[in-house]
Amino acid sequence: YFPKNCTHFEEIKIYFDTVGACDAVIESLKKAWLEYAQTYPERIEPLAWCNECGKKLPISNARLSWSTETQEIYILDGKCLDKYQHFDELTSRQLSTITHSDLEDLVEKEGLSEYDVERLTETLTLWGALPINCPGSVYFIQSEKTHAVKIGFTSGPIEKRLASLQTAHPYKLQLLAALAGTVAYEKSLHDRFAKFRLEGEWFEPHPDLMAFVSVVRLGLGHNNSQERTE
């Protein structure tokens, strides 16, 4: 684990970036930080970093901003937001008010990239701006065309999330299984099946993954499955 004075993931990541750490090291760092944050939540100080100037700022002073024209998403402070508004009309909300459901709506209602919103959700979780143990559902959705399987989390109704994903995909999606879970549990499944990852939250339908889905579908596997992932 990290020293007690480590309260911000981003500062550690910036250091690793400056020494040329590879992607695999950064991914391991993310996993370790989420475990650390779960074990010692009182040590985490939620903060944000402006995408434009790089300044560290309180969550209450940060703005989540996006352009429906370019589909770009930003975390900005007030001054940088004003500067951006001269070049592109951005929709903006105070970051401290943003929930998992709000981020899902960016895909469904604003038409933003599902992949970009997934990356943003991960970043905000690592920053402490979103709770790791937010109650919800972990779901397994499969593309009937490519057979790839998405392992995702939603804090709202699964049917709504499936409908949202379907609008962004040209091929029919099928809900394979779902169970009660948290963001942390979703991430543990991503780690377990990482060698089958295609992109983002999408995975190859490997027999090991499909066997796990079958156990979940039968309603037998939440406790056993979670124990094996830890």
PDB file of C-alpha atoms in Angstrom:
ATOM      1  CA  TYR A   1       0.000   0.000   0.000  1.00  0.00           C
ATOM      2  CA  PHE A   2       0.912   3.677  -0.197  1.00  0.00           C
ATOM      3  CA  PRO A   3       2.371   5.845   2.582  1.00  0.00           C
ATOM      4  CA  LYS A   4      -0.174   7.575   4.836  1.00  0.00           C
ATOM      5  CA  ASN A   5       0.582  10.970   3.306  1.00  0.00           C
ATOM      6  CA  CYS A   6      -0.514   9.757  -0.154  1.00  0.00           C
ATOM      7  CA  THR A   7      -3.935  11.332  -0.629  1.00  0.00           C
ATOM      8  CA  HIS A   8      -4.085  11.995  -4.394  1.00  0.00           C
ATOM      9  CA  PHE A   9      -3.803   9.418  -7.162  1.00  0.00           C
ATOM     10  CA  GLU A  10      -3.058  11.996  -9.870  1.00  0.00           C
ATOM     11  CA  GLU A  11       0.125  13.254  -8.213  1.00  0.00           C
ATOM     12  CA  ILE A  12       1.508   9.716  -8.046  1.00  0.00           C
ATOM     13  CA  LYS A  13       0.526   9.072 -11.668  1.00  0.00           C
ATOM     14  CA  ILE A  14       2.217  12.303 -12.815  1.00  0.00           C
ATOM     15  CA  TYR A  15       5.433  11.134 -11.171  1.00  0.00           C
ATOM     16  CA  PHE A  16       5.244   7.726 -12.862  1.00  0.00           C
ATOM     17  CA  ASP A  17       4.589   9.438 -16.203  1.00  0.00           C
ATOM     18  CA  THR A  18       7.689  11.626 -15.809  1.00  0.00           C
ATOM     19  CA  VAL A  19       9.913   8.562 -15.296  1.00  0.00           C
ATOM     20  CA  GLY A  20       8.487   6.876 -18.393  1.00  0.00           C
ATOM     21  CA  ALA A  21       6.326   4.193 -16.787  1.00  0.00           C
ATOM     22  CA  CYS A  22       4.632   1.920 -19.331  1.00  0.00           C
ATOM     23  CA  ASP A  23       0.865   1.453 -19.649  1.00  0.00           C
ATOM     24  CA  ALA A  24       0.968  -1.849 -17.747  1.00  0.00           C
ATOM     25  CA  VAL A  25       2.568  -0.122 -14.758  1.00  0.00           C
ATOM     26  CA  ILE A  26      -0.056   2.647 -14.804  1.00  0.00           C
ATOM     27  CA  GLU A  27      -2.854   0.056 -14.937  1.00  0.00           C
ATOM     28  CA  SER A  28      -1.330  -1.759 -11.947  1.00  0.00           C
ATOM     29  CA  LEU A  29      -1.089   1.582 -10.154  1.00  0.00           C
ATOM     30  CA  LYS A  30      -4.798   2.230 -10.752  1.00  0.00           C
ATOM     31  CA  LYS A  31      -5.730  -1.172  -9.354  1.00  0.00           C
ATOM     32  CA  ALA A  32      -3.548  -0.692  -6.284  1.00  0.00           C
ATOM     33  CA  TRP A  33      -4.946   2.788  -5.661  1.00  0.00           C
ATOM     34  CA  LEU A  34      -8.566   1.623  -5.764  1.00  0.00           C
ATOM     35  CA  GLU A  35      -7.739  -1.127  -3.260  1.00  0.00           C
ATOM     36  CA  TYR A  36      -5.976   1.444  -1.076  1.00  0.00           C
ATOM     37  CA  ALA A  37      -8.933   3.844  -1.295  1.00  0.00           C
ATOM     38  CA  GLN A  38     -11.333   1.083  -0.274  1.00  0.00           C
ATOM     39  CA  THR A  39      -9.199   0.115   2.705  1.00  0.00           C
ATOM     40  CA  TYR A  40      -8.378   3.666   3.864  1.00  0.00           C
ATOM     41  CA  PRO A  41     -11.152   5.947   2.551  1.00  0.00           C
ATOM     42  CA  GLU A  42     -10.423   8.510   5.264  1.00  0.00           C
ATOM     43  CA  ARG A  43      -6.991   9.163   3.742  1.00  0.00           C
ATOM     44  CA  ILE A  44      -8.319  10.155   0.314  1.00  0.00           C
ATOM     45  CA  GLU A  45      -8.797  13.866  -0.347  1.00  0.00           C
ATOM     46  CA  PRO A  46     -11.066  14.355  -3.375  1.00  0.00           C
ATOM     47  CA  LEU A  47      -9.495  16.803  -5.830  1.00  0.00           C
ATOM     48  CA  ALA A  48      -9.628  17.524  -9.554  1.00  0.00           C
ATOM     49  CA  TRP A  49      -7.075  18.584 -12.146  1.00  0.00           C
ATOM     50  CA  CYS A  50      -7.878  21.053 -14.918  1.00  0.00           C
ATOM     51  CA  ASN A  51      -7.348  19.535 -18.370  1.00  0.00           C
ATOM     52  CA  GLU A  52      -6.218  22.896 -19.768  1.00  0.00           C
ATOM     53  CA  CYS A  53      -3.813  24.400 -17.224  1.00  0.00           C
ATOM     54  CA  GLY A  54      -3.098  21.303 -15.120  1.00  0.00           C
ATOM     55  CA  LYS A  55      -3.958  23.131 -11.907  1.00  0.00           C
ATOM     56  CA  LYS A  56      -5.108  21.129  -8.889  1.00  0.00           C
ATOM     57  CA  LEU A  57      -8.414  22.363  -7.512  1.00  0.00           C
ATOM     58  CA  PRO A  58     -11.174  21.392  -5.077  1.00  0.00           C
ATOM     59  CA  ILE A  59     -13.995  19.323  -6.554  1.00  0.00           C
ATOM     60  CA  SER A  60     -16.380  22.180  -5.705  1.00  0.00           C
ATOM     61  CA  ASN A  61     -14.411  24.552  -7.980  1.00  0.00           C
ATOM     62  CA  ALA A  62     -14.145  22.180 -10.952  1.00  0.00           C
ATOM     63  CA  ARG A  63     -16.527  22.088 -13.887  1.00  0.00           C
ATOM     64  CA  LEU A  64     -17.418  19.080 -16.015  1.00  0.00           C
ATOM     65  CA  SER A  65     -17.793  20.521 -19.508  1.00  0.00           C
ATOM     66  CA  TRP A  66     -18.549  18.992 -22.884  1.00  0.00           C
ATOM     67  CA  SER A  67     -19.216  19.909 -26.493  1.00  0.00           C
ATOM     68  CA  THR A  68     -21.990  18.056 -28.294  1.00  0.00           C
ATOM     69  CA  GLU A  69     -20.497  19.268 -31.594  1.00  0.00           C
ATOM     70  CA  THR A  70     -16.972  17.874 -31.138  1.00  0.00           C
ATOM     71  CA  GLN A  71     -17.888  15.283 -28.433  1.00  0.00           C
ATOM     72  CA  GLU A  72     -14.926  16.441 -26.355  1.00  0.00           C
ATOM     73  CA  ILE A  73     -15.188  16.208 -22.547  1.00  0.00           C
ATOM     74  CA  TYR A  74     -13.160  18.397 -20.175  1.00  0.00           C
ATOM     75  CA  ILE A  75     -12.554  19.038 -16.502  1.00  0.00           C
ATOM     76  CA  LEU A  76     -11.899  22.794 -16.223  1.00  0.00           C
ATOM     77  CA  ASP A  77     -11.570  25.555 -13.671  1.00  0.00           C
ATOM     78  CA  GLY A  78     -13.587  28.746 -14.126  1.00  0.00           C
ATOM     79  CA  LYS A  79     -10.905  30.734 -15.995  1.00  0.00           C
ATOM     80  CA  CYS A  80     -10.131  27.939 -18.442  1.00  0.00           C
ATOM     81  CA  LEU A  81     -13.839  27.362 -19.034  1.00  0.00           C
ATOM     82  CA  ASP A  82     -14.278  31.030 -19.960  1.00  0.00           C
ATOM     83  CA  LYS A  83     -11.347  30.731 -22.382  1.00  0.00           C
ATOM     84  CA  TYR A  84     -12.812  27.616 -24.019  1.00  0.00           C
ATOM     85  CA  GLN A  85     -16.191  29.315 -24.432  1.00  0.00           C
ATOM     86  CA  HIS A  86     -14.604  31.772 -26.870  1.00  0.00           C
ATOM     87  CA  PHE A  87     -13.903  28.916 -29.291  1.00  0.00           C
ATOM     88  CA  ASP A  88     -16.613  26.340 -28.626  1.00  0.00           C
ATOM     89  CA  GLU A  89     -20.006  26.459 -26.938  1.00  0.00           C
ATOM     90  CA  LEU A  90     -19.710  24.103 -23.977  1.00  0.00           C
ATOM     91  CA  THR A  91     -22.318  22.704 -21.640  1.00  0.00           C
ATOM     92  CA  SER A  92     -20.991  22.806 -18.097  1.00  0.00           C
ATOM     93  CA  ARG A  93     -21.947  21.483 -14.664  1.00  0.00           C
ATOM     94  CA  GLN A  94     -20.312  21.694 -11.266  1.00  0.00           C
ATOM     95  CA  LEU A  95     -18.282  18.511 -10.830  1.00  0.00           C
ATOM     96  CA  SER A  96     -19.336  18.043  -7.205  1.00  0.00           C
ATOM     97  CA  THR A  97     -22.946  17.449  -8.327  1.00  0.00           C
ATOM     98  CA  ILE A  98     -22.127  14.735 -10.873  1.00  0.00           C
ATOM     99  CA  THR A  99     -23.287  11.147 -10.214  1.00  0.00           C
ATOM    100  CA  HIS A 100     -22.843   7.842 -12.044  1.00  0.00           C
ATOM    101  CA  SER A 101     -26.321   8.287 -13.530  1.00  0.00           C
ATOM    102  CA  ASP A 102     -25.373  11.727 -14.855  1.00  0.00           C
ATOM    103  CA  LEU A 103     -22.371  10.238 -16.650  1.00  0.00           C
ATOM    104  CA  GLU A 104     -24.534   7.531 -18.202  1.00  0.00           C
ATOM    105  CA  ASP A 105     -26.865  10.283 -19.452  1.00  0.00           C
ATOM    106  CA  LEU A 106     -23.949  11.888 -21.312  1.00  0.00           C
ATOM    107  CA  VAL A 107     -23.995   8.883 -23.613  1.00  0.00           C
ATOM    108  CA  GLU A 108     -27.755   8.439 -23.791  1.00  0.00           C
ATOM    109  CA  LYS A 109     -28.950  12.048 -23.983  1.00  0.00           C
ATOM    110  CA  GLU A 110     -25.920  14.024 -25.184  1.00  0.00           C
ATOM    111  CA  GLY A 111     -24.586  11.465 -27.651  1.00  0.00           C
ATOM    112  CA  LEU A 112     -21.043  11.515 -26.257  1.00  0.00           C
ATOM    113  CA  SER A 113     -18.612   8.655 -26.803  1.00  0.00           C
ATOM    114  CA  GLU A 114     -19.254   5.675 -24.555  1.00  0.00           C
ATOM    115  CA  TYR A 115     -15.516   4.970 -24.413  1.00  0.00           C
ATOM    116  CA  ASP A 116     -14.664   8.552 -23.430  1.00  0.00           C
ATOM    117  CA  VAL A 117     -17.316   8.563 -20.698  1.00  0.00           C
ATOM    118  CA  GLU A 118     -15.971   5.245 -19.359  1.00  0.00           C
ATOM    119  CA  ARG A 119     -12.475   6.770 -19.155  1.00  0.00           C
ATOM    120  CA  LEU A 120     -13.883   9.860 -17.443  1.00  0.00           C
ATOM    121  CA  THR A 121     -15.748   7.697 -14.904  1.00  0.00           C
ATOM    122  CA  GLU A 122     -12.533   5.843 -14.108  1.00  0.00           C
ATOM    123  CA  THR A 123     -10.619   9.111 -13.671  1.00  0.00           C
ATOM    124  CA  LEU A 124     -13.238  10.636 -11.367  1.00  0.00           C
ATOM    125  CA  THR A 125     -13.294   7.467  -9.277  1.00  0.00           C
ATOM    126  CA  LEU A 126      -9.507   7.536  -8.919  1.00  0.00           C
ATOM    127  CA  TRP A 127      -9.678  11.221  -7.931  1.00  0.00           C
ATOM    128  CA  GLY A 128     -12.262  10.466  -5.227  1.00  0.00           C
ATOM    129  CA  ALA A 129     -14.918  12.523  -7.018  1.00  0.00           C
ATOM    130  CA  LEU A 130     -17.127   9.436  -7.444  1.00  0.00           C
ATOM    131  CA  PRO A 131     -17.670   6.775  -4.768  1.00  0.00           C
ATOM    132  CA  ILE A 132     -16.036   3.387  -5.270  1.00  0.00           C
ATOM    133  CA  ASN A 133     -18.757   1.553  -3.376  1.00  0.00           C
ATOM    134  CA  CYS A 134     -21.772   3.201  -4.980  1.00  0.00           C
ATOM    135  CA  PRO A 135     -24.535   0.551  -4.909  1.00  0.00           C
ATOM    136  CA  GLY A 136     -25.878  -0.594  -8.248  1.00  0.00           C
ATOM    137  CA  SER A 137     -25.617  -3.474 -10.694  1.00  0.00           C
ATOM    138  CA  VAL A 138     -22.777  -5.114 -12.583  1.00  0.00           C
ATOM    139  CA  TYR A 139     -24.021  -6.348 -15.957  1.00  0.00           C
ATOM    140  CA  PHE A 140     -22.813  -8.480 -18.864  1.00  0.00           C
ATOM    141  CA  ILE A 141     -24.021  -7.396 -22.292  1.00  0.00           C
ATOM    142  CA  GLN A 142     -23.115  -9.116 -25.573  1.00  0.00           C
ATOM    143  CA  SER A 143     -23.073  -7.855 -29.152  1.00  0.00           C
ATOM    144  CA  GLU A 144     -25.009 -10.270 -31.359  1.00  0.00           C
ATOM    145  CA  LYS A 145     -22.751  -9.295 -34.295  1.00  0.00           C
ATOM    146  CA  THR A 146     -19.243  -9.433 -32.798  1.00  0.00           C
ATOM    147  CA  HIS A 147     -20.088 -11.569 -29.714  1.00  0.00           C
ATOM    148  CA  ALA A 148     -17.893  -9.260 -27.606  1.00  0.00           C
ATOM    149  CA  VAL A 149     -19.048  -8.956 -23.981  1.00  0.00           C
ATOM    150  CA  LYS A 150     -19.223  -5.710 -22.043  1.00  0.00           C
ATOM    151  CA  ILE A 151     -18.721  -5.856 -18.272  1.00  0.00           C
ATOM    152  CA  GLY A 152     -20.195  -2.647 -16.921  1.00  0.00           C
ATOM    153  CA  PHE A 153     -21.699  -0.947 -13.884  1.00  0.00           C
ATOM    154  CA  THR A 154     -24.834   1.133 -13.553  1.00  0.00           C
ATOM    155  CA  SER A 155     -26.366   2.839 -10.553  1.00  0.00           C
ATOM    156  CA  GLY A 156     -29.746   3.018 -12.278  1.00  0.00           C
ATOM    157  CA  PRO A 157     -32.144   0.541 -13.938  1.00  0.00           C
ATOM    158  CA  ILE A 158     -30.343  -1.994 -16.114  1.00  0.00           C
ATOM    159  CA  GLU A 159     -33.010  -1.698 -18.819  1.00  0.00           C
ATOM    160  CA  LYS A 160     -32.288   2.007 -19.116  1.00  0.00           C
ATOM    161  CA  ARG A 161     -28.568   1.349 -19.377  1.00  0.00           C
ATOM    162  CA  LEU A 162     -29.109  -1.283 -22.089  1.00  0.00           C
ATOM    163  CA  ALA A 163     -31.284   1.130 -24.059  1.00  0.00           C
ATOM    164  CA  SER A 164     -28.610   3.810 -23.709  1.00  0.00           C
ATOM    165  CA  LEU A 165     -25.882   1.507 -24.963  1.00  0.00           C
ATOM    166  CA  GLN A 166     -28.049   0.309 -27.823  1.00  0.00           C
ATOM    167  CA  THR A 167     -28.394   3.827 -29.216  1.00  0.00           C
ATOM    168  CA  ALA A 168     -24.603   4.003 -29.582  1.00  0.00           C
ATOM    169  CA  HIS A 169     -24.193   0.602 -31.238  1.00  0.00           C
ATOM    170  CA  PRO A 170     -25.192  -0.419 -34.769  1.00  0.00           C
ATOM    171  CA  TYR A 171     -25.733  -4.065 -33.787  1.00  0.00           C
ATOM    172  CA  LYS A 172     -28.279  -5.548 -31.402  1.00  0.00           C
ATOM    173  CA  LEU A 173     -27.108  -5.926 -27.804  1.00  0.00           C
ATOM    174  CA  GLN A 174     -28.322  -8.681 -25.491  1.00  0.00           C
ATOM    175  CA  LEU A 175     -28.298  -8.635 -21.699  1.00  0.00           C
ATOM    176  CA  LEU A 176     -26.687 -11.922 -20.615  1.00  0.00           C
ATOM    177  CA  ALA A 177     -26.724 -11.530 -16.840  1.00  0.00           C
ATOM    178  CA  ALA A 178     -26.556  -9.013 -14.001  1.00  0.00           C
ATOM    179  CA  LEU A 179     -26.041  -8.960 -10.259  1.00  0.00           C
ATOM    180  CA  ALA A 180     -25.911  -6.448  -7.438  1.00  0.00           C
ATOM    181  CA  GLY A 181     -22.465  -4.887  -7.192  1.00  0.00           C
ATOM    182  CA  THR A 182     -20.293  -1.806  -6.974  1.00  0.00           C
ATOM    183  CA  VAL A 183     -17.737  -0.005  -9.124  1.00  0.00           C
ATOM    184  CA  ALA A 184     -15.020  -1.749  -7.134  1.00  0.00           C
ATOM    185  CA  TYR A 185     -16.492  -5.169  -7.944  1.00  0.00           C
ATOM    186  CA  GLU A 186     -16.811  -4.237 -11.619  1.00  0.00           C
ATOM    187  CA  LYS A 187     -13.113  -3.256 -11.652  1.00  0.00           C
ATOM    188  CA  SER A 188     -12.165  -6.550  -9.983  1.00  0.00           C
ATOM    189  CA  LEU A 189     -13.880  -8.400 -12.839  1.00  0.00           C
ATOM    190  CA  HIS A 190     -12.056  -6.249 -15.379  1.00  0.00           C
ATOM    191  CA  ASP A 191      -8.804  -7.279 -13.711  1.00  0.00           C
ATOM    192  CA  ARG A 192      -9.765 -10.944 -13.590  1.00  0.00           C
ATOM    193  CA  PHE A 193     -10.533 -11.087 -17.313  1.00  0.00           C
ATOM    194  CA  ALA A 194      -7.942  -8.500 -18.404  1.00  0.00           C
ATOM    195  CA  LYS A 195      -6.174 -10.891 -20.794  1.00  0.00           C
ATOM    196  CA  PHE A 196      -9.400 -11.110 -22.813  1.00  0.00           C
ATOM    197  CA  ARG A 197      -9.924  -7.325 -23.005  1.00  0.00           C
ATOM    198  CA  LEU A 198     -10.605  -5.894 -26.471  1.00  0.00           C
ATOM    199  CA  GLU A 199     -11.090  -2.210 -25.623  1.00  0.00           C
ATOM    200  CA  GLY A 200     -12.412  -0.343 -22.625  1.00  0.00           C
ATOM    201  CA  GLU A 201     -15.072  -2.497 -20.977  1.00  0.00           C
ATOM    202  CA  TRP A 202     -15.440  -4.899 -23.914  1.00  0.00           C
ATOM    203  CA  PHE A 203     -13.993  -8.411 -23.706  1.00  0.00           C
ATOM    204  CA  GLU A 204     -13.478 -11.425 -25.932  1.00  0.00           C
ATOM    205  CA  PRO A 205     -16.177 -14.083 -25.266  1.00  0.00           C
ATOM    206  CA  HIS A 206     -13.581 -16.524 -23.943  1.00  0.00           C
ATOM    207  CA  PRO A 207     -14.944 -19.770 -22.407  1.00  0.00           C
ATOM    208  CA  ASP A 208     -13.688 -18.707 -18.957  1.00  0.00           C
ATOM    209  CA  LEU A 209     -15.674 -15.473 -19.122  1.00  0.00           C
ATOM    210  CA  MET A 210     -18.768 -17.150 -20.542  1.00  0.00           C
ATOM    211  CA  ALA A 211     -18.647 -19.806 -17.813  1.00  0.00           C
ATOM    212  CA  PHE A 212     -18.557 -17.037 -15.227  1.00  0.00           C
ATOM    213  CA  VAL A 213     -21.557 -15.350 -16.891  1.00  0.00           C
ATOM    214  CA  SER A 214     -23.456 -18.650 -16.783  1.00  0.00           C
ATOM    215  CA  VAL A 215     -22.876 -18.911 -13.035  1.00  0.00           C
ATOM    216  CA  VAL A 216     -24.135 -15.344 -12.545  1.00  0.00           C
ATOM    217  CA  ARG A 217     -27.166 -16.014 -14.752  1.00  0.00           C
ATOM    218  CA  LEU A 218     -28.130 -18.975 -12.576  1.00  0.00           C
ATOM    219  CA  GLY A 219     -27.996 -16.753  -9.514  1.00  0.00           C
ATOM    220  CA  LEU A 220     -25.381 -18.954  -7.885  1.00  0.00           C
ATOM    221  CA  GLY A 221     -22.275 -16.939  -8.122  1.00  0.00           C
ATOM    222  CA  HIS A 222     -22.140 -13.529  -6.457  1.00  0.00           C
ATOM    223  CA  ASN A 223     -20.377 -14.498  -3.239  1.00  0.00           C
ATOM    224  CA  ASN A 224     -18.277 -17.290  -4.748  1.00  0.00           C
ATOM    225  CA  SER A 225     -17.444 -15.240  -7.808  1.00  0.00           C
ATOM    226  CA  GLN A 226     -16.472 -12.225  -5.752  1.00  0.00           C
ATOM    227  CA  GLU A 227     -14.270 -14.311  -3.476  1.00  0.00           C
ATOM    228  CA  ARG A 228     -12.413 -15.772  -6.439  1.00  0.00           C
ATOM    229  CA  THR A 229     -11.760 -12.373  -7.933  1.00  0.00           C
ATOM    230  CA  GLU A 230     -10.203 -10.965  -4.784  1.00  0.00           C
TER     231      GLU A 230
END
